[in-house]
Coordinates of C-alpha atoms and ligand atoms in Angstrom, one line a residue:
M1 CA 123.4 23.2 -75.8
Q2 CA 124.1 27.0 -75.8
H3 CA 125.6 28.8 -78.7
P4 CA 127.7 31.6 -77.3
L5 CA 128.7 34.8 -79.2
F6 CA 131.8 36.7 -78.2
S7 CA 132.9 40.3 -78.7
V8 CA 136.1 41.1 -80.5
A9 CA 137.7 42.2 -77.2
Q10 CA 136.8 38.8 -75.7
I11 CA 138.2 36.9 -78.7
R12 CA 141.4 38.8 -78.5
G13 CA 141.6 38.0 -74.7
I14 CA 141.0 34.3 -75.3
E15 CA 143.5 34.2 -78.2
R16 CA 146.2 35.9 -75.9
T17 CA 145.7 33.5 -73.1
A18 CA 145.6 30.4 -75.3
A19 CA 148.6 31.5 -77.4
A20 CA 150.7 32.1 -74.2
G21 CA 150.5 28.4 -73.4
L22 CA 151.3 27.1 -76.9
E23 CA 154.2 27.0 -79.4
P24 CA 154.1 30.2 -81.5
G25 CA 151.9 29.9 -84.6
I26 CA 149.9 26.9 -83.4
L27 CA 146.6 28.7 -83.5
M28 CA 147.1 29.9 -87.1
D29 CA 148.2 26.4 -88.1
R30 CA 144.9 25.1 -86.7
A31 CA 142.9 27.9 -88.3
G32 CA 144.6 27.3 -91.7
R33 CA 144.1 23.6 -91.6
A34 CA 140.4 23.8 -90.6
A35 CA 139.7 26.4 -93.3
A36 CA 141.5 24.4 -95.9
D37 CA 139.4 21.3 -95.0
H38 CA 136.2 23.5 -95.2
A39 CA 137.3 24.8 -98.6
A40 CA 137.9 21.2 -99.8
D41 CA 134.4 20.2 -98.7
L42 CA 133.0 23.2 -100.7
L43 CA 135.0 22.1 -103.8
G44 CA 133.8 18.5 -103.5
P45 CA 135.7 15.5 -104.9
G46 CA 138.2 16.1 -107.7
T47 CA 141.4 18.2 -108.2
G48 CA 142.7 21.0 -110.3
R49 CA 140.0 23.6 -109.6
A50 CA 140.8 27.3 -109.8
V51 CA 140.9 28.8 -106.3
L52 CA 141.5 32.5 -105.8
V53 CA 143.0 33.4 -102.4
L54 CA 142.8 37.1 -101.3
A55 CA 145.2 37.7 -98.4
G56 CA 145.4 40.9 -96.5
P57 CA 148.4 42.4 -94.5
G58 CA 147.5 41.0 -91.1
N59 CA 146.9 37.7 -89.5
N60 CA 143.7 37.2 -91.4
G61 CA 146.0 37.3 -94.5
G62 CA 148.2 34.8 -92.7
D63 CA 145.2 32.4 -92.3
A64 CA 144.5 32.8 -96.0
L65 CA 148.1 32.0 -97.0
E66 CA 148.0 28.8 -94.8
V67 CA 144.9 27.8 -96.7
A68 CA 146.7 28.5 -100.0
A69 CA 149.7 26.4 -99.0
H70 CA 147.4 23.5 -98.1
L71 CA 145.2 23.7 -101.2
A72 CA 148.0 24.1 -103.7
A73 CA 148.8 20.4 -103.5
R74 CA 145.6 19.6 -105.2
E75 CA 144.1 22.7 -106.8
Q76 CA 145.2 25.6 -109.1
V77 CA 145.7 28.3 -106.5
T78 CA 146.2 32.0 -107.3
V79 CA 147.1 34.3 -104.5
I80 CA 146.7 38.1 -104.4
H81 CA 148.5 39.3 -101.3
L82 CA 148.0 42.9 -100.2
R83 CA 150.9 43.6 -98.0
G84 CA 149.9 47.1 -96.8
D85 CA 152.5 49.6 -95.7
G86 CA 152.0 49.1 -91.9
A87 CA 154.0 47.0 -89.5
Q88 CA 156.0 43.9 -90.3
P89 CA 153.9 40.7 -90.5
S90 CA 153.6 38.7 -87.3
F91 CA 155.8 35.6 -86.8
E92 CA 153.0 33.3 -87.8
T93 CA 152.0 35.4 -90.8
A94 CA 155.7 35.6 -92.0
R95 CA 155.8 31.8 -91.7
A96 CA 152.5 31.5 -93.7
I97 CA 154.0 33.7 -96.4
E98 CA 157.0 31.4 -96.6
R99 CA 154.9 28.3 -96.7
A100 CA 152.6 29.6 -99.5
G101 CA 155.6 30.9 -101.4
A102 CA 157.2 27.4 -101.3
S103 CA 154.0 25.8 -102.5
S104 CA 152.9 25.7 -106.1
A105 CA 150.4 28.6 -105.6
T106 CA 150.9 31.4 -108.1
F107 CA 151.3 35.0 -106.7
T108 CA 150.0 37.8 -108.8
D109 CA 148.6 41.4 -108.5
A110 CA 145.9 40.9 -111.1
L111 CA 142.6 39.1 -110.9
P112 CA 142.5 36.1 -113.2
S113 CA 140.5 36.7 -116.4
A114 CA 138.1 33.8 -115.7
E115 CA 135.9 33.4 -112.7
P116 CA 137.4 30.9 -110.3
D117 CA 135.6 27.9 -108.7
L118 CA 136.1 29.2 -105.2
V119 CA 137.3 32.4 -103.6
I120 CA 139.0 32.5 -100.1
D121 CA 138.5 35.9 -98.4
G122 CA 141.4 36.5 -96.1
L123 CA 141.7 40.3 -96.5
F124 CA 140.7 41.5 -93.1
G125 CA 139.3 39.9 -90.0
I126 CA 138.8 41.3 -86.5
G127 CA 141.6 43.7 -87.1
L128 CA 139.7 45.9 -89.6
T129 CA 140.0 49.5 -88.4
R130 CA 138.5 51.5 -91.2
P131 CA 136.4 51.2 -94.4
L132 CA 137.9 49.3 -97.3
E133 CA 139.4 51.5 -99.9
G134 CA 141.9 51.4 -102.8
R135 CA 142.9 47.9 -104.1
G136 CA 141.1 46.0 -101.4
R137 CA 137.8 47.7 -102.2
E138 CA 138.3 47.0 -106.0
L139 CA 138.9 43.3 -105.3
V140 CA 135.8 43.1 -103.1
D141 CA 133.8 44.9 -105.7
T142 CA 134.8 42.4 -108.3
I143 CA 134.4 39.2 -106.3
N144 CA 131.0 40.3 -105.1
E145 CA 129.9 39.9 -108.7
Y146 CA 131.1 36.3 -109.0
G147 CA 128.6 33.5 -108.9
C148 CA 131.0 31.0 -107.3
P149 CA 131.2 30.1 -103.6
V150 CA 133.1 32.6 -101.4
L151 CA 134.6 31.3 -98.1
A152 CA 135.3 34.1 -95.7
L153 CA 138.0 33.5 -93.1
D154 CA 136.9 34.5 -89.6
L155 CA 134.4 37.1 -91.0
P156 CA 133.6 38.7 -94.3
S157 CA 136.2 41.4 -94.9
G158 CA 134.6 44.8 -94.3
L159 CA 132.0 43.6 -91.7
D160 CA 132.2 44.7 -88.0
A161 CA 132.3 41.4 -86.0
D162 CA 130.6 43.1 -83.0
T163 CA 127.7 44.8 -84.7
G164 CA 127.1 43.3 -88.1
A165 CA 127.4 46.7 -89.7
V166 CA 129.4 47.2 -92.9
V167 CA 132.3 49.4 -91.8
G168 CA 132.1 52.7 -93.4
P169 CA 130.1 55.4 -94.4
D170 CA 129.8 54.2 -97.9
G171 CA 131.5 50.9 -96.9
I172 CA 131.8 47.7 -98.7
A173 CA 132.2 44.1 -97.5
V174 CA 132.6 40.7 -99.0
R175 CA 129.4 38.9 -99.7
A176 CA 130.4 35.4 -98.6
S177 CA 128.4 32.2 -99.2
H178 CA 130.2 30.6 -96.3
T179 CA 132.2 31.9 -93.3
I180 CA 134.5 29.8 -91.1
T181 CA 135.0 31.8 -87.9
F182 CA 137.7 31.1 -85.4
I183 CA 137.9 30.6 -81.6
G184 CA 134.2 31.6 -81.0
D185 CA 131.2 32.8 -82.9
K186 CA 130.6 36.6 -83.2
P187 CA 127.3 38.6 -82.9
G188 CA 128.0 40.5 -86.1
L189 CA 127.7 37.4 -88.2
H190 CA 124.1 37.0 -87.1
T191 CA 122.4 40.4 -87.0
N192 CA 122.1 43.6 -89.0
E193 CA 124.0 43.0 -92.3
G194 CA 125.7 39.9 -90.9
R195 CA 123.2 37.4 -92.2
E196 CA 123.4 38.9 -95.7
Y197 CA 127.2 38.9 -95.8
A198 CA 128.3 35.9 -93.8
G199 CA 126.2 33.2 -95.5
Q200 CA 126.5 29.8 -93.7
V201 CA 128.6 30.1 -90.6
A202 CA 130.8 27.4 -89.2
V203 CA 132.6 27.8 -85.9
V204 CA 136.1 26.3 -85.2
G205 CA 137.3 26.5 -81.6
L206 CA 141.0 25.8 -82.5
D207 CA 141.1 23.3 -79.6
I208 CA 141.2 26.0 -77.0
S209 CA 139.9 24.7 -73.7
Q210 CA 136.5 25.9 -72.6
D211 CA 137.8 27.1 -69.3
Q212 CA 139.7 29.9 -71.2
F213 CA 136.4 31.4 -72.4
P214 CA 134.7 34.2 -70.5
P215 CA 130.9 34.4 -70.2
A216 CA 129.5 35.2 -73.6
T217 CA 128.5 38.7 -74.7
A218 CA 125.3 37.2 -76.1
L219 CA 123.8 33.8 -77.1
L220 CA 122.5 32.7 -80.4
S221 CA 118.8 31.9 -79.8
T222 CA 118.0 28.2 -80.4
P223 CA 115.1 26.1 -78.9
D224 CA 117.5 24.9 -76.2
L225 CA 117.1 28.3 -74.5
F226 CA 113.3 27.8 -74.1
A227 CA 112.8 24.0 -74.4
H228 CA 112.1 23.8 -70.6
C229 CA 108.8 25.7 -71.3
L230 CA 107.6 23.3 -74.0
R231 CA 104.9 21.0 -72.6
A232 CA 102.8 18.3 -74.1
R233 CA 99.1 18.7 -73.4
G234 CA 97.8 16.7 -70.5
Q235 CA 94.8 14.5 -71.3
N236 CA 92.8 16.3 -68.7
A237 CA 93.5 19.8 -70.0
N238 CA 90.7 22.3 -70.7
K239 CA 90.8 25.7 -72.4
G240 CA 91.3 27.5 -69.1
T241 CA 94.6 25.7 -68.8
F242 CA 96.1 27.6 -71.7
G243 CA 95.1 31.2 -70.8
N244 CA 93.4 34.1 -72.3
V245 CA 94.9 36.6 -74.7
A246 CA 93.4 39.9 -75.8
I247 CA 94.8 41.8 -78.7
V248 CA 94.0 45.5 -78.1
G249 CA 94.1 47.8 -81.1
G250 CA 92.2 48.0 -84.4
A251 CA 91.3 51.7 -84.7
H252 CA 88.9 52.6 -87.5
G253 CA 90.4 51.2 -90.8
M254 CA 93.0 49.1 -89.0
T255 CA 90.9 46.1 -87.9
G256 CA 93.1 43.6 -89.8
A257 CA 96.1 44.1 -87.4
P258 CA 94.5 42.7 -84.2
M259 CA 92.9 40.0 -86.2
L260 CA 96.3 38.8 -87.4
G261 CA 97.6 38.9 -83.9
A262 CA 94.5 37.0 -82.6
R263 CA 94.9 34.3 -85.2
A264 CA 98.5 33.9 -84.3
A265 CA 97.6 33.6 -80.6
L266 CA 94.9 31.0 -81.4
F267 CA 97.1 28.9 -83.7
T268 CA 100.0 28.8 -81.2
G269 CA 97.8 27.4 -78.4
A270 CA 96.1 30.1 -76.3
G271 CA 92.9 28.8 -74.7
R272 CA 90.7 31.8 -75.4
V273 CA 91.5 34.7 -77.8
F274 CA 89.8 38.2 -77.9
A275 CA 90.3 41.0 -80.3
A276 CA 89.5 44.2 -78.4
F277 CA 88.9 47.2 -80.7
V278 CA 89.6 50.8 -79.8
D279 CA 86.9 52.0 -82.2
P280 CA 83.7 50.0 -82.9
G281 CA 84.9 47.0 -85.0
P282 CA 83.5 43.9 -86.6
A283 CA 81.1 41.7 -84.6
Y284 CA 83.0 38.6 -85.5
D285 CA 85.8 37.4 -87.8
S286 CA 84.1 35.2 -90.4
T287 CA 87.4 33.5 -91.3
Q288 CA 88.3 32.9 -87.6
P289 CA 85.0 32.8 -85.7
E290 CA 86.8 31.4 -82.7
V291 CA 88.2 34.9 -82.0
M292 CA 85.8 36.9 -79.7
C293 CA 85.5 40.5 -80.8
R294 CA 84.9 43.1 -78.1
L295 CA 85.1 46.9 -77.7
A296 CA 88.3 47.7 -75.8
G297 CA 86.5 50.4 -73.7
G298 CA 84.4 47.8 -71.9
F299 CA 86.9 45.0 -71.7
D300 CA 88.2 43.8 -68.4
F301 CA 91.9 44.0 -68.9
G302 CA 92.6 42.0 -65.8
T303 CA 91.3 38.8 -67.4
A304 CA 93.8 38.2 -70.1
T305 CA 97.4 38.6 -71.3
L306 CA 97.3 41.8 -73.3
V307 CA 98.9 42.5 -76.7
L308 CA 98.8 46.2 -77.0
G309 CA 99.2 48.2 -80.2
P310 CA 98.4 46.4 -83.5
G311 CA 96.5 49.1 -85.5
M312 CA 95.8 51.0 -82.3
G313 CA 96.1 54.5 -83.8
H314 CA 96.8 57.6 -81.7
S315 CA 93.4 58.7 -80.5
P316 CA 92.5 59.8 -77.0
D317 CA 90.6 56.5 -76.7
A318 CA 93.8 54.6 -77.6
V319 CA 95.6 56.4 -74.8
R320 CA 92.8 55.7 -72.4
D321 CA 92.9 52.0 -73.2
L322 CA 96.7 52.0 -72.8
L323 CA 96.5 53.6 -69.4
R324 CA 93.8 51.2 -68.2
A325 CA 95.9 48.2 -69.5
F326 CA 98.9 49.6 -67.6
E327 CA 96.8 49.7 -64.4
S328 CA 96.0 46.0 -64.7
A329 CA 98.4 43.3 -63.4
S330 CA 98.3 41.4 -66.7
P331 CA 101.5 40.5 -68.6
L332 CA 101.9 42.8 -71.6
V333 CA 103.3 42.6 -75.1
I334 CA 103.6 46.1 -76.4
D335 CA 103.9 46.7 -80.2
A336 CA 103.4 49.1 -83.0
D337 CA 101.2 52.2 -82.2
A338 CA 101.4 51.5 -78.5
L339 CA 105.1 51.9 -78.7
N340 CA 104.8 55.2 -80.6
L341 CA 102.3 56.5 -78.0
I342 CA 104.8 55.6 -75.2
A343 CA 107.6 57.3 -77.1
N344 CA 105.6 60.5 -77.2
S345 CA 104.6 60.4 -73.5
P346 CA 107.0 60.7 -70.5
D347 CA 104.0 59.9 -68.3
L348 CA 103.4 56.5 -70.1
Q349 CA 107.1 55.8 -70.0
Q350 CA 107.2 56.3 -66.3
R351 CA 104.1 54.1 -65.7
L352 CA 105.5 51.4 -67.9
T353 CA 108.8 51.4 -66.1
Q354 CA 107.1 51.2 -62.8
R355 CA 104.8 48.4 -63.6
G356 CA 107.2 46.1 -65.5
N357 CA 106.0 42.7 -66.6
A358 CA 106.2 43.6 -70.3
I359 CA 107.8 42.6 -73.6
L360 CA 108.4 45.4 -76.1
T361 CA 108.6 44.5 -79.8
P362 CA 109.8 47.5 -81.7
H363 CA 111.2 47.5 -85.2
P364 CA 114.2 49.8 -85.6
L365 CA 112.2 53.0 -86.3
E366 CA 110.0 52.4 -83.2
A367 CA 113.1 51.6 -81.2
A368 CA 114.7 54.9 -82.4
R369 CA 111.6 56.8 -81.3
L370 CA 111.6 55.2 -77.9
L371 CA 115.3 55.9 -77.4
G372 CA 115.3 59.4 -78.9
M373 CA 117.8 58.5 -81.6
T374 CA 117.9 57.8 -85.3
V375 CA 117.5 54.5 -87.1
P376 CA 121.1 54.5 -88.3
I377 CA 122.3 54.8 -84.7
V378 CA 120.1 52.0 -83.5
Q379 CA 121.2 49.8 -86.4
A380 CA 124.9 50.7 -85.9
D381 CA 124.8 48.7 -82.6
R382 CA 121.6 46.6 -82.3
L383 CA 122.8 44.7 -79.2
A384 CA 123.5 48.0 -77.4
A385 CA 120.2 49.5 -78.5
A386 CA 118.2 46.4 -77.3
H387 CA 120.1 46.4 -74.0
E388 CA 119.3 50.1 -73.5
L389 CA 115.6 49.6 -74.3
A390 CA 115.4 46.8 -71.8
A391 CA 117.1 48.8 -69.1
R392 CA 115.3 52.1 -69.7
F393 CA 111.8 50.6 -69.8
N394 CA 112.2 47.7 -67.3
A395 CA 111.1 45.2 -69.9
V396 CA 112.2 42.4 -72.2
A397 CA 113.2 44.2 -75.4
V398 CA 112.8 42.6 -78.8
L399 CA 114.5 44.7 -81.4
K400 CA 113.2 43.2 -84.7
G401 CA 114.8 42.9 -88.1
S402 CA 117.3 40.5 -89.7
G403 CA 118.8 38.8 -86.6
T404 CA 116.3 40.1 -84.1
V405 CA 118.0 40.9 -80.8
I406 CA 116.3 40.1 -77.5
A407 CA 117.6 41.7 -74.3
H408 CA 116.7 41.7 -70.6
G409 CA 119.0 42.8 -67.8
D410 CA 122.4 41.3 -68.5
Q411 CA 121.0 38.8 -71.0
V412 CA 121.2 39.3 -74.7
A413 CA 120.2 36.8 -77.4
V414 CA 120.3 37.0 -81.2
N415 CA 117.7 35.1 -83.1
S416 CA 118.8 32.5 -85.6
T417 CA 115.6 32.1 -87.7
G418 CA 113.6 34.1 -90.2
N419 CA 114.1 35.4 -93.7
P420 CA 113.2 38.4 -95.9
G421 CA 109.8 36.8 -96.6
L422 CA 108.9 38.4 -93.3
A423 CA 109.5 41.9 -94.7
T424 CA 105.8 42.4 -95.4
A425 CA 103.0 44.2 -93.5
G426 CA 101.4 42.4 -90.7
T427 CA 104.2 40.0 -89.8
G428 CA 104.9 42.1 -86.7
D429 CA 101.3 41.7 -85.5
V430 CA 101.7 37.9 -85.9
L431 CA 104.9 38.0 -83.8
A432 CA 103.2 40.0 -81.0
G433 CA 100.3 37.5 -81.0
I434 CA 102.6 34.5 -80.7
C435 CA 104.5 36.1 -77.8
G436 CA 101.2 36.9 -76.1
S437 CA 100.0 33.4 -76.6
L438 CA 103.1 31.9 -75.0
L439 CA 102.8 34.3 -72.0
A440 CA 99.2 33.3 -71.6
Q441 CA 100.3 29.6 -71.5
G442 CA 102.5 30.4 -68.5
W443 CA 105.9 31.0 -70.2
P444 CA 108.0 33.6 -68.4
L445 CA 108.7 36.9 -70.2
W446 CA 112.2 36.0 -71.3
E447 CA 111.3 32.6 -72.7
A448 CA 108.1 33.9 -74.3
A449 CA 110.1 36.5 -76.2
L450 CA 112.9 34.1 -77.2
G451 CA 110.4 31.4 -78.1
G452 CA 108.0 33.7 -79.9
V453 CA 110.7 35.3 -82.1
W454 CA 112.3 31.9 -82.9
L455 CA 109.0 30.3 -83.8
H456 CA 107.9 33.2 -85.9
G457 CA 111.1 33.1 -87.9
A458 CA 111.0 29.3 -88.1
A459 CA 107.5 29.5 -89.5
A460 CA 108.7 31.7 -92.3
D461 CA 111.6 29.4 -92.9
R462 CA 109.3 26.5 -93.2
L463 CA 107.0 28.3 -95.6
V464 CA 110.0 29.2 -97.8
R465 CA 111.3 25.6 -97.8
R466 CA 107.9 24.6 -99.2
G467 CA 108.0 27.2 -102.0
I468 CA 105.7 29.7 -100.2
G469 CA 107.9 32.8 -100.4
P470 CA 110.1 34.6 -99.6
I471 CA 108.5 36.6 -102.4
G472 CA 104.8 36.9 -101.8
L473 CA 104.7 35.3 -98.3
T474 CA 101.9 36.8 -96.4
A475 CA 101.5 37.5 -92.7
G476 CA 98.3 35.5 -92.7
E477 CA 100.1 32.3 -93.7
L478 CA 102.4 32.4 -90.7
P479 CA 100.1 31.3 -87.9
L480 CA 99.4 27.9 -89.5
A481 CA 103.1 27.3 -90.1
A482 CA 103.9 28.5 -86.5
R483 CA 101.4 25.9 -85.3
A484 CA 103.2 23.1 -87.1
V485 CA 106.6 24.2 -85.9
L486 CA 105.4 24.5 -82.3
N487 CA 103.9 21.0 -82.3
E488 CA 107.1 19.6 -83.8
L489 CA 109.1 21.3 -81.1
V490 CA 106.9 19.9 -78.4
R491 CA 107.2 16.4 -79.8
R492 CA 110.9 16.8 -79.9
Y493 CA 111.5 18.4 -76.5
A494 CA 108.6 18.1 -74.1
R495 CA 108.2 15.6 -71.3
R496 CA 104.6 15.2 -70.2
R497 CA 104.3 17.0 -66.9
S498 CA 100.6 17.2 -66.3
Ligands
NPW501 N1 147.1 35.5 -83.9 C1 146.6 34.3 -83.9 O1 147.1 33.4 -83.4 C2 145.4 34.0 -84.7 C3 144.8 35.0 -85.5 N2 143.7 34.7 -86.3 C4 143.3 35.6 -87.4 O2 143.9 36.8 -87.2 C5 142.9 37.8 -87.5 C6 143.2 39.1 -86.8 O3 144.4 39.4 -87.3 P1 145.0 40.9 -87.1 O4 144.8 41.4 -85.7 O5 146.3 40.9 -87.7 O6 144.0 41.8 -88.0 P2 143.5 41.6 -89.6 O7 142.0 41.4 -89.5 O8 144.3 40.7 -90.3 O9 143.7 43.1 -90.1 C7 144.8 43.9 -89.6 C8 145.7 44.4 -90.7 O10 144.9 45.1 -91.6 C9 145.3 46.5 -91.7 N3 144.1 47.2 -91.9 C10 143.0 47.3 -91.0 N4 142.0 47.9 -91.6 C11 142.4 48.2 -92.9 C12 141.8 48.8 -94.0 N5 140.5 49.2 -94.0 N6 142.5 49.0 -95.1 C13 143.7 48.5 -95.2 N7 144.4 47.9 -94.2 C14 143.7 47.8 -93.0 C15 146.0 46.7 -90.4 O11 147.1 47.6 -90.6 P3 147.0 49.2 -90.2 O12 147.1 49.9 -91.5 O13 145.6 49.4 -89.5 O14 148.1 49.3 -89.2 C16 146.7 45.3 -90.2 O15 147.8 45.2 -91.0 C17 141.6 37.1 -87.1 O16 140.5 37.7 -87.7 C18 141.9 35.7 -87.6 O17 141.6 35.6 -88.9 C19 143.3 33.3 -86.3 O18 144.3 32.7 -87.2 C20 143.4 32.7 -85.0 C21 144.8 32.7 -84.5
ADP502 N1 114.8 40.7 -93.8 C1 114.3 40.1 -92.7 N2 114.8 39.0 -92.2 C2 114.3 38.4 -91.1 N3 113.2 38.9 -90.4 C3 112.6 40.0 -90.9 C4 113.1 40.7 -92.0 N4 112.3 41.8 -92.3 C5 111.4 41.8 -91.3 N5 111.5 40.7 -90.5 C6 110.7 40.4 -89.3 O1 109.3 40.6 -89.7 C7 108.6 41.3 -88.6 C8 108.1 42.7 -89.1 O2 107.6 43.4 -88.1 P1 107.0 44.9 -88.3 O3 108.1 45.7 -88.9 O4 106.5 45.3 -87.0 O5 105.8 44.7 -89.3 P2 104.3 45.1 -89.3 O6 104.2 46.3 -88.4 O7 103.9 45.5 -90.7 O8 103.6 44.0 -88.7 C9 109.6 41.3 -87.5 O9 109.4 40.2 -86.7 C10 110.9 41.3 -88.2 O10 112.0 40.8 -87.4
K503 K1 138.1 37.8 -94.0

């Protein structure tokens, strides 16, 4: 099943169309009821717990007041309602104000002296137009220090639902442990700062019929998007069935990078794996003797899927190898130094665009160099940056980081796996090796990128679940974990086809 992500403009459109066919206020009734149920689940069995409800001036505040009215029957509810000095509340918010006012909830301007058992964040949702300031900012500052669960309504106040950026210069947002988001899921909850601030995300469609939803802006990447490429191995398979991968890089002093990529390719099922060194490198890898070490200069680039860039350096030999690789018809994964060489060379850019058949895997700095912009601009709208990379270089673009964005043509996906254990040197080399391995096994570019990124993150998640990381997780531990995750996926999804 697909997991769509909608822009704020799309959510507004869906809300308008749905509301036109319903009694006024029904959608807020449903949002308030669903959020109150979610809050009750977080509180667990019992009654009389202290719940702090922060309600803003708009409809997000209306949702929060509905939650307050529902919860007040069982819990000790305190409401801080920031009314703002803008327009009058909407019909549904005015009704929510009345309902909460008629309940046993206590309204106050001051935070309670003791930390509550649960905070409901209904300050701002998709109507946030500027950074938090004044009292709103003070409240967020304080609740961000609490240790109790924080349930954000629709999205954490202060976050941009489209981009996952904290609105601001010098902005602030609620750090929620849970977010219940209404009508449809939003990209900003899953990329950039979104994963940090949104916590666990639950989506409530408010019973709006699917035919009122437009095509999604993006999809959250799950194995359903690449399951059709997962295949059990036929009994009669041989190593030639699973393709050749060559990791091309490893300038003097950087031999570890291609070795990590090569191990990742091997452990995720490539038939034969080469490490092709730009400068004279090791004769063999004593830890992984299955990897065949070669000098890139003499390697026939037409015989393997090529992963270009890990530890490649910037020497004339590196450029020569890159040019030769571009002249081959082999599928390419382009990473690290290869991306920097391309960023510096209009000629390489033109050749890449003309040849196609490539996955680019930049981190935000590499993406900024390729696009001729700064990292903050790339990060301010990661979906747009990935889309632009894909269009400009005629490739599948993988913009790495928390909530990696994968883009090609009109398609955009946001990855749902991974954790900060991956923030350590060499994990990018492993990702490039996995993508190369899947390509070599016959996966199309788009699926190899989606699957490679998902698997890489899931491998890190598996290690963390087993107590290996996030602190101290090493890139070299990922390939074995990726192997386990891939075999599990194949058992779950694959039908034997050979
Ligand atoms: N309608 C429905 O049926 C449904 C609606 N739903 C809910 O509605 C939410 C959207 O509601 P919304 O459009 O009212 O926007 P919301 O996020 O409450 O904020 C707008 C208010 O904040 C103000 N403001 C903005 N920025 C500010 C700042 N930095 N600092 C201070 N003030 C600031 C702005 O006033 P301004 O000063 O800009 O005029 C305005 O008053 C959505 O996220 C979902 O939760 C769901 O229940 C589904 C059904
Ligand atoms: N905080 C994080 N959460 C999730 N994934 C992360 C995080 N930090 C880094 N990663 C992932 O780790 C990898 C790092 O790649 P890269 O920066 O190229 O590292 P290197 O060049 O050292 O191998 C990417 O796949 C990236 O998406
Ligand atoms: K909110």
